[in-house]
Coordinates of C-alpha atoms in Angstrom, one line a residue:
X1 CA 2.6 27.5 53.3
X2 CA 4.9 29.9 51.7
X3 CA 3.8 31.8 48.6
X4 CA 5.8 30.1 46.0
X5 CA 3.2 27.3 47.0
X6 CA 0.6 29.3 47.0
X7 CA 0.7 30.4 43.9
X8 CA 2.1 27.2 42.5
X9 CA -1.3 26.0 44.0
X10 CA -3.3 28.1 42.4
X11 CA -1.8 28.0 38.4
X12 CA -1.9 23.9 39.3
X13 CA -6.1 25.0 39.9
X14 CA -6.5 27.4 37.4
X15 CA -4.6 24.1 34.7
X16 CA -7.0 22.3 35.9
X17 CA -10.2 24.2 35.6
X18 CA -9.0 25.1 32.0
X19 CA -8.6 21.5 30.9
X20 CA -12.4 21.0 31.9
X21 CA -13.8 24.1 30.6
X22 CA -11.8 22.6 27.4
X23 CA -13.5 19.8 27.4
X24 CA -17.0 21.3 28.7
X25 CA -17.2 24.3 26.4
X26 CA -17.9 24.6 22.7
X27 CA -15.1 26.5 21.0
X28 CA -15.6 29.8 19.2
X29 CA -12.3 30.8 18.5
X30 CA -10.4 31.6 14.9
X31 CA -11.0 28.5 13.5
X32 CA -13.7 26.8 15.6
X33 CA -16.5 27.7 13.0
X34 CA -14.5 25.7 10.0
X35 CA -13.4 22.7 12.3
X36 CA -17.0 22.3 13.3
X37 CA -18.1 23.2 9.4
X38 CA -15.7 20.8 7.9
X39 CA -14.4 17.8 9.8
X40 CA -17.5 17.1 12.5
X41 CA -19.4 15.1 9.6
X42 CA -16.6 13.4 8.1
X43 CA -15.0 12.3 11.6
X44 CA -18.3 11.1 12.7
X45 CA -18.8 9.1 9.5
X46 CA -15.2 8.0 9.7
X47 CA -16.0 6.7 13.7
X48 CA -19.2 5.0 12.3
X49 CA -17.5 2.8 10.0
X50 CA -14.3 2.3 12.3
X51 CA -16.4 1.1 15.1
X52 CA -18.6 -1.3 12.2
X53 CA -15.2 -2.7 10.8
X54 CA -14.1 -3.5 14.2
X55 CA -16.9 -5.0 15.6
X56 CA -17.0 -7.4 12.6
X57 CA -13.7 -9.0 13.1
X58 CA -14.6 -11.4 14.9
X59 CA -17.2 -13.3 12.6
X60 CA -16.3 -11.8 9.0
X61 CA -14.7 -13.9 6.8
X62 CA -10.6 -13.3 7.0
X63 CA -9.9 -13.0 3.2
X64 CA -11.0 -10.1 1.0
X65 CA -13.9 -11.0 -1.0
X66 CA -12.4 -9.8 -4.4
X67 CA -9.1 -9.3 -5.5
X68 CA -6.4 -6.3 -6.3
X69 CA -7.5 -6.3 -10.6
X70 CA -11.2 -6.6 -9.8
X71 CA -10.7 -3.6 -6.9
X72 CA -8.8 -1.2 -9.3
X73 CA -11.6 -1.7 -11.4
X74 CA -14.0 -0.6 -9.1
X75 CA -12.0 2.7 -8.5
X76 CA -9.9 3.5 -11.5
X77 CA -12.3 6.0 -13.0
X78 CA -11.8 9.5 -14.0
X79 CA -11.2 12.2 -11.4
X80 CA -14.3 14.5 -11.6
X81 CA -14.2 18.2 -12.4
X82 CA -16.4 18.9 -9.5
X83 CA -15.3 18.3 -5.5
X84 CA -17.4 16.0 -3.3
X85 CA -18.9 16.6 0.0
X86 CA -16.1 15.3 2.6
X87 CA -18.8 12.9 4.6
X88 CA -20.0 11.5 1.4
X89 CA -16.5 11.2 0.1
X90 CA -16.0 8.5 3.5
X91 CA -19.3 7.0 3.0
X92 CA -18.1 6.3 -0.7
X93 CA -14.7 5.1 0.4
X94 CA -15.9 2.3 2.2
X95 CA -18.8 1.1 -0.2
X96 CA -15.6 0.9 -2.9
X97 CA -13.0 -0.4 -0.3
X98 CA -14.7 -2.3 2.0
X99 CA -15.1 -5.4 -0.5
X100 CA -11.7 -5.9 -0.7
X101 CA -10.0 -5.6 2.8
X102 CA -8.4 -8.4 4.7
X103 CA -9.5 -8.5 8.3
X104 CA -6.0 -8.6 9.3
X105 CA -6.8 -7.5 12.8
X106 CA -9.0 -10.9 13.3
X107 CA -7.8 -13.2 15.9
X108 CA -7.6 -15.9 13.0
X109 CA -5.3 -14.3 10.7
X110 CA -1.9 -15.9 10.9
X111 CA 0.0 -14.1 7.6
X112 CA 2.8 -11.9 7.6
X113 CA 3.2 -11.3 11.1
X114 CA 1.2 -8.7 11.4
X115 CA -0.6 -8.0 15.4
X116 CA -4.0 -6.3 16.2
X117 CA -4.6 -2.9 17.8
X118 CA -4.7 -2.4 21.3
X119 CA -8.0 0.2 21.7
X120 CA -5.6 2.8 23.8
X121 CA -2.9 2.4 20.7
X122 CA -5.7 3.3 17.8
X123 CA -7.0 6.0 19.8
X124 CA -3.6 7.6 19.9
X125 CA -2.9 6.4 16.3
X126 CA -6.4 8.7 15.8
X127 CA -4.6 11.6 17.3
X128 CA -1.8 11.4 15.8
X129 CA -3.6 12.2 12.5
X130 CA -5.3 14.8 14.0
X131 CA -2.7 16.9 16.1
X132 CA -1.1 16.2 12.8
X133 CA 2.7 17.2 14.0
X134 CA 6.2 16.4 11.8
X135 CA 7.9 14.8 14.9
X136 CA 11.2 15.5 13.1
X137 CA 12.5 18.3 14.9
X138 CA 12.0 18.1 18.3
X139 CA 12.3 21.8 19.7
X140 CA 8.4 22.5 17.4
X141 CA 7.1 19.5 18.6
X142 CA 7.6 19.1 22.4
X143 CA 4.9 16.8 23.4
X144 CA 4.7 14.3 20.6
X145 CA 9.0 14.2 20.8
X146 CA 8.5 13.8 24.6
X147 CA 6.2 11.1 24.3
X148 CA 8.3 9.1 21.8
X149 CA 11.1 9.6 23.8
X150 CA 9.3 8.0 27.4
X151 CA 8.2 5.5 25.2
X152 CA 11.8 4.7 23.7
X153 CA 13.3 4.9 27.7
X154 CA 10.5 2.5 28.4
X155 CA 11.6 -0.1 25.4
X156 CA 15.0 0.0 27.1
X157 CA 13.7 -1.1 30.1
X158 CA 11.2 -3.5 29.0
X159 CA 13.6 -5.5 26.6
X160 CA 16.7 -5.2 28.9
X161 CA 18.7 -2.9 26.6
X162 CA 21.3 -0.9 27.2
X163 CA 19.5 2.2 28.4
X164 CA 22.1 4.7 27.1
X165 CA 21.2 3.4 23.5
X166 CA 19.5 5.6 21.2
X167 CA 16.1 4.9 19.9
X168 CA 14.6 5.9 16.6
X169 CA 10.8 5.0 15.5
X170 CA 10.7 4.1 11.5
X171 CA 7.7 2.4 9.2
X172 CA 8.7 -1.1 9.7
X173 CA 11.4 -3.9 10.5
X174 CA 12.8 -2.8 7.0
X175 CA 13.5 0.5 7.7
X176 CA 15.2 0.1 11.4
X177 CA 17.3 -2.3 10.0
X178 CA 18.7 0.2 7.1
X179 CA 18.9 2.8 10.2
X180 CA 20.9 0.3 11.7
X181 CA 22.9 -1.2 9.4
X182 CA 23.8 2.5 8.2
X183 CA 24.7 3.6 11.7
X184 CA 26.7 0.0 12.0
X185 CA 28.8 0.8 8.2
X186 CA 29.8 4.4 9.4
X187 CA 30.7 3.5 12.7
X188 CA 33.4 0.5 11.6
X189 CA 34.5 2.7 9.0
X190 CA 35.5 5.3 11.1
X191 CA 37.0 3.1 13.1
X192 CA 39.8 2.5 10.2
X193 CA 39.8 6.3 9.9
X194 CA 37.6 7.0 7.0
X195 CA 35.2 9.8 7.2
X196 CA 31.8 7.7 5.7
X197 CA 29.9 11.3 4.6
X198 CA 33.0 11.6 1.8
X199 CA 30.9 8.5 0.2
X200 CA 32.1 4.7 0.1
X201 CA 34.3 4.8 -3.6
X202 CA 37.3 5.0 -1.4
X203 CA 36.2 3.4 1.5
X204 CA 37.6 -0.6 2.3
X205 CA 34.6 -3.0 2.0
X206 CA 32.8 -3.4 4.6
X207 CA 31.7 -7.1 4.8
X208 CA 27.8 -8.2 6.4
X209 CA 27.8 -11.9 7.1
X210 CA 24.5 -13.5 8.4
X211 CA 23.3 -16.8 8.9
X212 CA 21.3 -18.7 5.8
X213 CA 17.7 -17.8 7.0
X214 CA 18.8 -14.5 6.9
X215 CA 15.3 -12.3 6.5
X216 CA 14.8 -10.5 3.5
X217 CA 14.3 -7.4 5.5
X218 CA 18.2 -7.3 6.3
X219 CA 18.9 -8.4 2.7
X220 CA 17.3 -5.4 1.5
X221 CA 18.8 -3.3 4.2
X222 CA 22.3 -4.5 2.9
X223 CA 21.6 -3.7 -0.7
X224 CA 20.0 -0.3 0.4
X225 CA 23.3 0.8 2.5
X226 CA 25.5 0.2 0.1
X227 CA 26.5 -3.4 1.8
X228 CA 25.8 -5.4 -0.1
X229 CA 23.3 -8.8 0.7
X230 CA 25.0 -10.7 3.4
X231 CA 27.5 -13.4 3.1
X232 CA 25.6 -16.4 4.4
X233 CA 28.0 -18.7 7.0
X234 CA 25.5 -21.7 7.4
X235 CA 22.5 -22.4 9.6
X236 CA 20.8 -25.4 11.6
X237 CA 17.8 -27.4 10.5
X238 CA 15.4 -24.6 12.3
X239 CA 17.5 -21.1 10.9
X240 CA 19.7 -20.7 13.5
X241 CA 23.0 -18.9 12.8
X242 CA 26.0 -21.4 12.3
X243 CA 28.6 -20.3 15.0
X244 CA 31.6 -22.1 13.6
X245 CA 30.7 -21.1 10.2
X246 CA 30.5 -17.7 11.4
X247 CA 33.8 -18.0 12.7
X248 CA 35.4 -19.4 9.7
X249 CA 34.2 -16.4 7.4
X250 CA 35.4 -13.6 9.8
X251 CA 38.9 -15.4 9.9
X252 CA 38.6 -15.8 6.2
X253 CA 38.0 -12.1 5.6
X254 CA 40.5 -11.0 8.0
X255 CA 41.2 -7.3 9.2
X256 CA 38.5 -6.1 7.0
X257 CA 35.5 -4.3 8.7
X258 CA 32.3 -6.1 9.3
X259 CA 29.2 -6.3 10.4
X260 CA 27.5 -9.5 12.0
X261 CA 23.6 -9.8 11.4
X262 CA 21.7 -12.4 14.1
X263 CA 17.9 -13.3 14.5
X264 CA 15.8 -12.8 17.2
X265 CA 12.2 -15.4 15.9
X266 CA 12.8 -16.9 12.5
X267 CA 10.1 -16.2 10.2
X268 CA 9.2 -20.2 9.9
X269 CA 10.6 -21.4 12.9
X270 CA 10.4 -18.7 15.6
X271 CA 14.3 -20.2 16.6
X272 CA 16.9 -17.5 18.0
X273 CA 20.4 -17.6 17.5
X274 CA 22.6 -18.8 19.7
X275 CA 23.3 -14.6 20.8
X276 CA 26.0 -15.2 23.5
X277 CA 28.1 -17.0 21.4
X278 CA 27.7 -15.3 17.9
X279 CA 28.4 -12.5 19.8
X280 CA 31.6 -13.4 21.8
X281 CA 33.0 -14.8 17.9
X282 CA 32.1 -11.4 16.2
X283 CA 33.3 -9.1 19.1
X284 CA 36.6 -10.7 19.1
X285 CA 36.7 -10.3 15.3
X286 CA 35.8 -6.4 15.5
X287 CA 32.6 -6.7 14.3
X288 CA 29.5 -4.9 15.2
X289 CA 26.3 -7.2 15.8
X290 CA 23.3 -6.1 14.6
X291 CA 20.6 -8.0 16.0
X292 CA 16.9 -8.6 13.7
X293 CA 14.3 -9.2 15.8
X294 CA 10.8 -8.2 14.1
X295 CA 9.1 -10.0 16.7
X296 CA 11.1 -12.0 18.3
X297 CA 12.6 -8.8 20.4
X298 CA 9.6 -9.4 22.3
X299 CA 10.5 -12.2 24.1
X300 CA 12.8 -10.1 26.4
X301 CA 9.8 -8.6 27.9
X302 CA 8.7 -11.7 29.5
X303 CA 11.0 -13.9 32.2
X304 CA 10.0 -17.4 30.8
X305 CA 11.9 -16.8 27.6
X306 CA 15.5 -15.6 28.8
X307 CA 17.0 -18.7 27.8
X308 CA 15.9 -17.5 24.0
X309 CA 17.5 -14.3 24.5
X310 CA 20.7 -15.2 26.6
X311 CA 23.4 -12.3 25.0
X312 CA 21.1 -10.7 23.4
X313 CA 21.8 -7.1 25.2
X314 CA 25.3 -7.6 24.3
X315 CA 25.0 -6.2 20.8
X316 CA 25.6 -2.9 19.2
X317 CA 21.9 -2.7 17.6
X318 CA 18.5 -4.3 17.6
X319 CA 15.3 -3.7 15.0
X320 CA 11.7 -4.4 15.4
X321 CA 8.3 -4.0 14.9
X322 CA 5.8 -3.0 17.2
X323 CA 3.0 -3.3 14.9
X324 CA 3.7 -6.9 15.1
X325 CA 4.4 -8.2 18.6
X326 CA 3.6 -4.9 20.5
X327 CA 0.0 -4.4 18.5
X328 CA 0.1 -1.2 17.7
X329 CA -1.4 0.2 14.2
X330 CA 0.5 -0.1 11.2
X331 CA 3.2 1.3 10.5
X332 CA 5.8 1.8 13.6
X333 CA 9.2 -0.2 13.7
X334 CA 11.7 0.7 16.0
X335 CA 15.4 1.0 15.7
X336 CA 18.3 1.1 18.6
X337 CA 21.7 1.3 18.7
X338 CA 23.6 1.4 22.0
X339 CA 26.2 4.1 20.5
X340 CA 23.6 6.8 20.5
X341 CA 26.2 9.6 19.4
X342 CA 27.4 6.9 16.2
X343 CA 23.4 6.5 15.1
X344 CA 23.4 10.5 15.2
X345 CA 26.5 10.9 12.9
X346 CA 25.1 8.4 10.6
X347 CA 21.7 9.5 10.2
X348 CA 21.5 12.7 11.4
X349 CA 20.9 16.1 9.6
X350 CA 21.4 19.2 9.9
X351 CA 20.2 22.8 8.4
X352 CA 20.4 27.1 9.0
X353 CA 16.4 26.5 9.2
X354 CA 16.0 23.4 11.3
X355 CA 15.6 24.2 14.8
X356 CA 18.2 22.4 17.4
X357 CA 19.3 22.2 20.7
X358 CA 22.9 21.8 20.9
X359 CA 24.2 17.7 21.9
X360 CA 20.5 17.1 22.5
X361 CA 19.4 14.4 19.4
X362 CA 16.2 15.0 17.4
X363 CA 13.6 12.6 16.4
X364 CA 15.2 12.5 12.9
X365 CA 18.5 11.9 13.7
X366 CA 17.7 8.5 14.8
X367 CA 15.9 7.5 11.4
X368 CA 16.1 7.6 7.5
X369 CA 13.0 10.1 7.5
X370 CA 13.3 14.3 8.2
X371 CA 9.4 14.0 8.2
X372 CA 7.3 11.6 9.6
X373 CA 4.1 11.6 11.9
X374 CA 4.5 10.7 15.7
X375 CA 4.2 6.9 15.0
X376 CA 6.1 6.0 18.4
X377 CA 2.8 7.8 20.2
X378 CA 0.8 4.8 19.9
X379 CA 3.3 2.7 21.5
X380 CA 3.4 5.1 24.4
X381 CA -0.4 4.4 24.7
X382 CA 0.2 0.7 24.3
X383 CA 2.7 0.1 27.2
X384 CA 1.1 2.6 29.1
X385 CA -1.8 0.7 29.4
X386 CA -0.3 -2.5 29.2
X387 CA 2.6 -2.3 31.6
X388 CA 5.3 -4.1 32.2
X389 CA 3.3 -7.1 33.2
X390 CA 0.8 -6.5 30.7
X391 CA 3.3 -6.9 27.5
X392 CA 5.0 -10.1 29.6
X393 CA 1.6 -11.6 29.5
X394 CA 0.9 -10.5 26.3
X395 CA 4.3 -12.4 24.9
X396 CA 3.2 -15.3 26.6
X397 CA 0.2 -15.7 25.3
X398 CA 0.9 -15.5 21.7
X399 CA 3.5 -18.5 22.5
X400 CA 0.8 -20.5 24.3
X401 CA -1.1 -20.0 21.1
X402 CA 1.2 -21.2 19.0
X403 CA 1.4 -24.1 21.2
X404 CA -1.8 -24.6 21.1
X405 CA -2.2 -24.5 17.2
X406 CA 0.5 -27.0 17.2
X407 CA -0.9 -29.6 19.6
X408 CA -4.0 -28.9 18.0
X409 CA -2.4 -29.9 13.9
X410 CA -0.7 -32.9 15.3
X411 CA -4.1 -34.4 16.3
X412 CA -5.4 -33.8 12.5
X413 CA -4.8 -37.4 10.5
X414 CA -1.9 -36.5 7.7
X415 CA -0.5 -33.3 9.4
X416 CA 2.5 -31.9 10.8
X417 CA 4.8 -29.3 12.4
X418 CA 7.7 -29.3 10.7
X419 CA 9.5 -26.6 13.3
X420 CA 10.4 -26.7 16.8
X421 CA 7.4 -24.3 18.4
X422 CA 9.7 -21.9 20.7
X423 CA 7.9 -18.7 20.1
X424 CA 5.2 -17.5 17.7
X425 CA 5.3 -19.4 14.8
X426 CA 3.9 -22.7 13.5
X427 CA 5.0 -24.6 10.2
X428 CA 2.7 -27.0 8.9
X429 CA 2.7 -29.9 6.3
X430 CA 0.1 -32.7 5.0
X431 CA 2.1 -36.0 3.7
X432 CA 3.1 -34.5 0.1
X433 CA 4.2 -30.9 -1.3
X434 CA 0.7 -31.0 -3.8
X435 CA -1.4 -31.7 -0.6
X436 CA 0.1 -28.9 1.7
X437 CA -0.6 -26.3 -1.0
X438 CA -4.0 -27.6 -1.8
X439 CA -4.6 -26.9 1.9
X440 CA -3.2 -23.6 1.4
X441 CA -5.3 -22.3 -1.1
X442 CA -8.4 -23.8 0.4
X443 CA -8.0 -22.4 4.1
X444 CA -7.9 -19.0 2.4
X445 CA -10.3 -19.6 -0.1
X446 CA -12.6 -20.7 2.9
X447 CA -12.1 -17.6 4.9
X448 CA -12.3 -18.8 8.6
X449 CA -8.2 -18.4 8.7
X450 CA -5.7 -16.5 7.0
X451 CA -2.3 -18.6 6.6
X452 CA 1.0 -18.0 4.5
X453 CA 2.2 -20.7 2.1
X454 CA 5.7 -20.6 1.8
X455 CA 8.6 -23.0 1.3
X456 CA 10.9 -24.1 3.8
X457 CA 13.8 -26.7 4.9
X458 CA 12.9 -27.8 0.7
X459 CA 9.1 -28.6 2.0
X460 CA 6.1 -26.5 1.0
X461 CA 4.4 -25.3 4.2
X462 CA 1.1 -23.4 5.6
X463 CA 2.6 -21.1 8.0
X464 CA 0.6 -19.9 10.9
X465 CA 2.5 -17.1 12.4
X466 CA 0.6 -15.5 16.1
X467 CA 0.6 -12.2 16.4
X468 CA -2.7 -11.1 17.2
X469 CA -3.3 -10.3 21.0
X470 CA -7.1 -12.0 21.1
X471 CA -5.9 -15.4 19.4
X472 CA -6.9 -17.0 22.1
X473 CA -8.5 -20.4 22.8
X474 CA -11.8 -19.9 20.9
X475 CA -9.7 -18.8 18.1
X476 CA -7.6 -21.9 18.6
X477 CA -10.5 -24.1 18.6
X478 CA -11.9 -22.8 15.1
X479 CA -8.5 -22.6 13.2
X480 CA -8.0 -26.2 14.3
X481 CA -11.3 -26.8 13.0
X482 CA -11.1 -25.5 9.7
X483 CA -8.0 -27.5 9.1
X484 CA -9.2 -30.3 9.7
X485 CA -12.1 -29.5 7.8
X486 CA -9.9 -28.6 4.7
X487 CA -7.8 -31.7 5.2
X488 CA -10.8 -34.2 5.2
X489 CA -12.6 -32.3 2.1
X490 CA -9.2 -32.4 0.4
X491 CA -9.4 -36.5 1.1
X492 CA -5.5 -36.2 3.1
X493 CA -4.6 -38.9 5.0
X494 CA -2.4 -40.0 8.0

């Protein structure tokens, strides 16, 4: 062995035997005496009531137990002259907060798309506040950047997207759909040789068309970009995207730029667009397809659901959450474009004092934020210990719920699923409007499930939408249950 090994060897040893003394040792260092002093208590209090709230989940009732006015009562008082000790300030915060906190990581809470946490994602998520880096810049922050950027090549992979395409973590669907759209309005503007950063006063018009069951994620996005909310071109009875119609307005509209929003899951539905041929009508029109897919993304992680997402990869840019599907902790969404260098001239920024490495892209240039913690960390942790397999299976059974809900409702006397049950989501309806919200109002009030009430194709519907990675059968069983039980209490009939 020569010595280069030798004494590659040996630092490889020495690493090692100073990562376990790390972890054997008590610290004494500047600064050991006030972590010990100030956070030990309050972390371990903080532990205590993490590992209480989690293990409750699964029995506690899904709705808070008082509302928002009656909460702000409990806490609007005056802030006291005097500090507080910081483990009694934790113990305090959950006496007052407790009371009023959905269990939106239960397996029986169906509202707002919202997923559970995988344990290796909230540990991470718990490191994250704790290393406590501003994974803006990337040359300070090396590890937390590096992480975020195996976890972005990984996304790539997973979901079959163009793996030159750059990849930017922001707070929600929202947000990577404004990084998006913002990337999508500069790049087609300098396409027509405008310069975007002189502002839009003199710029043409940039036109966003989507279909009618547009989400109102993108419509905000629009408004926020300076686009405008979408013109709508028509949909099918489950939200798909009207090709034709889509055709029609970018015809009507002629040379002008635009931008081409599709759907990957409809919030009531779950339906994709048709992708290969939206696409193929916008790209001959010049457009740039941007592609929403909250939690419908997903599906191009697993091989049963290609048919959903045939064409997908052929857009310019894709959103979504992975607090949703994925499972990670609030808040991480995730935003891609494939022109990594047009998502960096739109959104990047530059300053004498921010460190950079020249044609190298930063953490912020690939999002609306300069600073932000490390929120793609957790997602590293969640694939990581998933795997490619592991988020397939995970895909698949959230739809297998859903189908499982759905067979479940049709068995109830008076009930029924409105949509087509293709993915996630479940729409469902006793015999009259009146009814369907009664049965709203009482499933919540009830507290075994958390549904949404909302309106769709002119009906009002309860809508169960499966995110959570434990809704599995015993979950099934019990929200199948509990309709039933509303439906018979409320006296509806087949």
């Amino acid at each position: 062995m020569d010595d280069g090994a030798t004494r590659d060897d040996a630092r490889q040893h020495n690493m090692s035997h100073d990562w376990a003394r790390h972890d054997a040792e008590p610290h004494h260092g500047e600064g050991a005496a006030s972590a010990d002093g100030e956070y030990r208590r309050p972390l371990h209090a903080a532990h205590r009531h993490a590992m209480a709230w989690l293990e409750s989940l699964g029995e506690r009732p899904v709705r808070p137990e008082i509302a928002a006015d009656a909460m702000l009562e409990r806490l609007d008082q005056a802030l006291p002259d005097e500090g507080r000790d910081a483990a009694a300030v934790v113990d305090e915060l959950v006496a007052a907060a407790e009371p009023g906190l959905m269990a939106m990581g239960s397996p029986r809470f169906y509202g707002l798309v919202i997923g559970g946490a995988y344990p290796a994602a909230l540990a991470a998520d718990w490191l994250v506040s704790a290393w406590d880096q501003n994974t803006g810049p990337r040359q300070p922050t090396p590890a937390t950047s590096a992480l975020e950027e195996t976890a972005g090549h990984w996304l790539l992979d997973l979901l079959n997207l163009p793996r030159e395409s750059g990849v930017g973590f922001a707070t929600g669907a929202t947000s990577a759909n404004l990084a998006c759209l913002l990337a999508a309005r500069d790049a087609v503007l300098r396409e027509r040789g405008v310069d975007p950063a002189l502002g839009l006063q003199r710029a043409p018009h940039v036109r966003l068309f989507a279909g009618d069951a547009v989400h109102a994620s993108v419509v905000l996005a629009g408004r926020m970009s300076g686009l405008g909310a979408p013109v709508t071109v028509g949909a099918d009875e489950q939200g798909r995207i009207d090709v034709a119609g889509l055709a029609r307005a970018l015809h009507r509209h002629g040379d002008e730029p635009a931008i081409v929003a599709l759907q990957a899951g409809d919030v009531h539905s779950g339906a994709f667009d048709d992708f290969a041929a939206a696409i193929e009508v916008a790209h001959l029109a010049g457009a740039w397809v941007h592609v929403d897919g909250a939690f419908g993304l997903w599906a191009a992680a697993s091989p049963r659901f290609q048919d959903l997402i045939a064409g997908l990869a052929d857009a310019d840019s894709w959103a979504t959450d992975a607090h949703k599907t994925l499972n990670v902790p609030y808040d991480c969404g995730v935003a891609i474009v494939r022109d990594e260098a047009a998502m960096r001239a739109a959104l990047g920024a530059r300053a004498a004092y921010l460190p950079s490495v020249a044609g190298v892209p930063d953490p912020f240039d690939h999002v609306v934020e300069m600073s932000r913690r490390a929120r793609g960390v957790p997602v590293w942790a969640a694939l990581w210990s998933l795997g490619r397999s592991g988020v397939a299976e995970l895909v698949e059974g959230l739809a297998d719920a859903a189908t499982a809900l759905a067979d479940g409702f049709r068995a109830i006397p008076g009930m029924s699923v409105l949509n087509d049950v293709v993915f996630t989501q479940v729409c469902l309806a006793a015999p009259d409007d009146d009814a369907t919200a009664a049965l709203g109002e009482w499933l919540r009030e009830e507290g075994t499930v958390w549904a949404s009430s909302s309106t769709w194709r002119g009906r009002t519907v309860v809508r169960f939408a499966v995110s959570n990675r434990g809704t599995g059968s015993e979950a099934v069983r019990r929200t199948v249950d509990a309709v039933a039980r509303g439906a018979a209490e409320l006296g509806v009939r087949g």
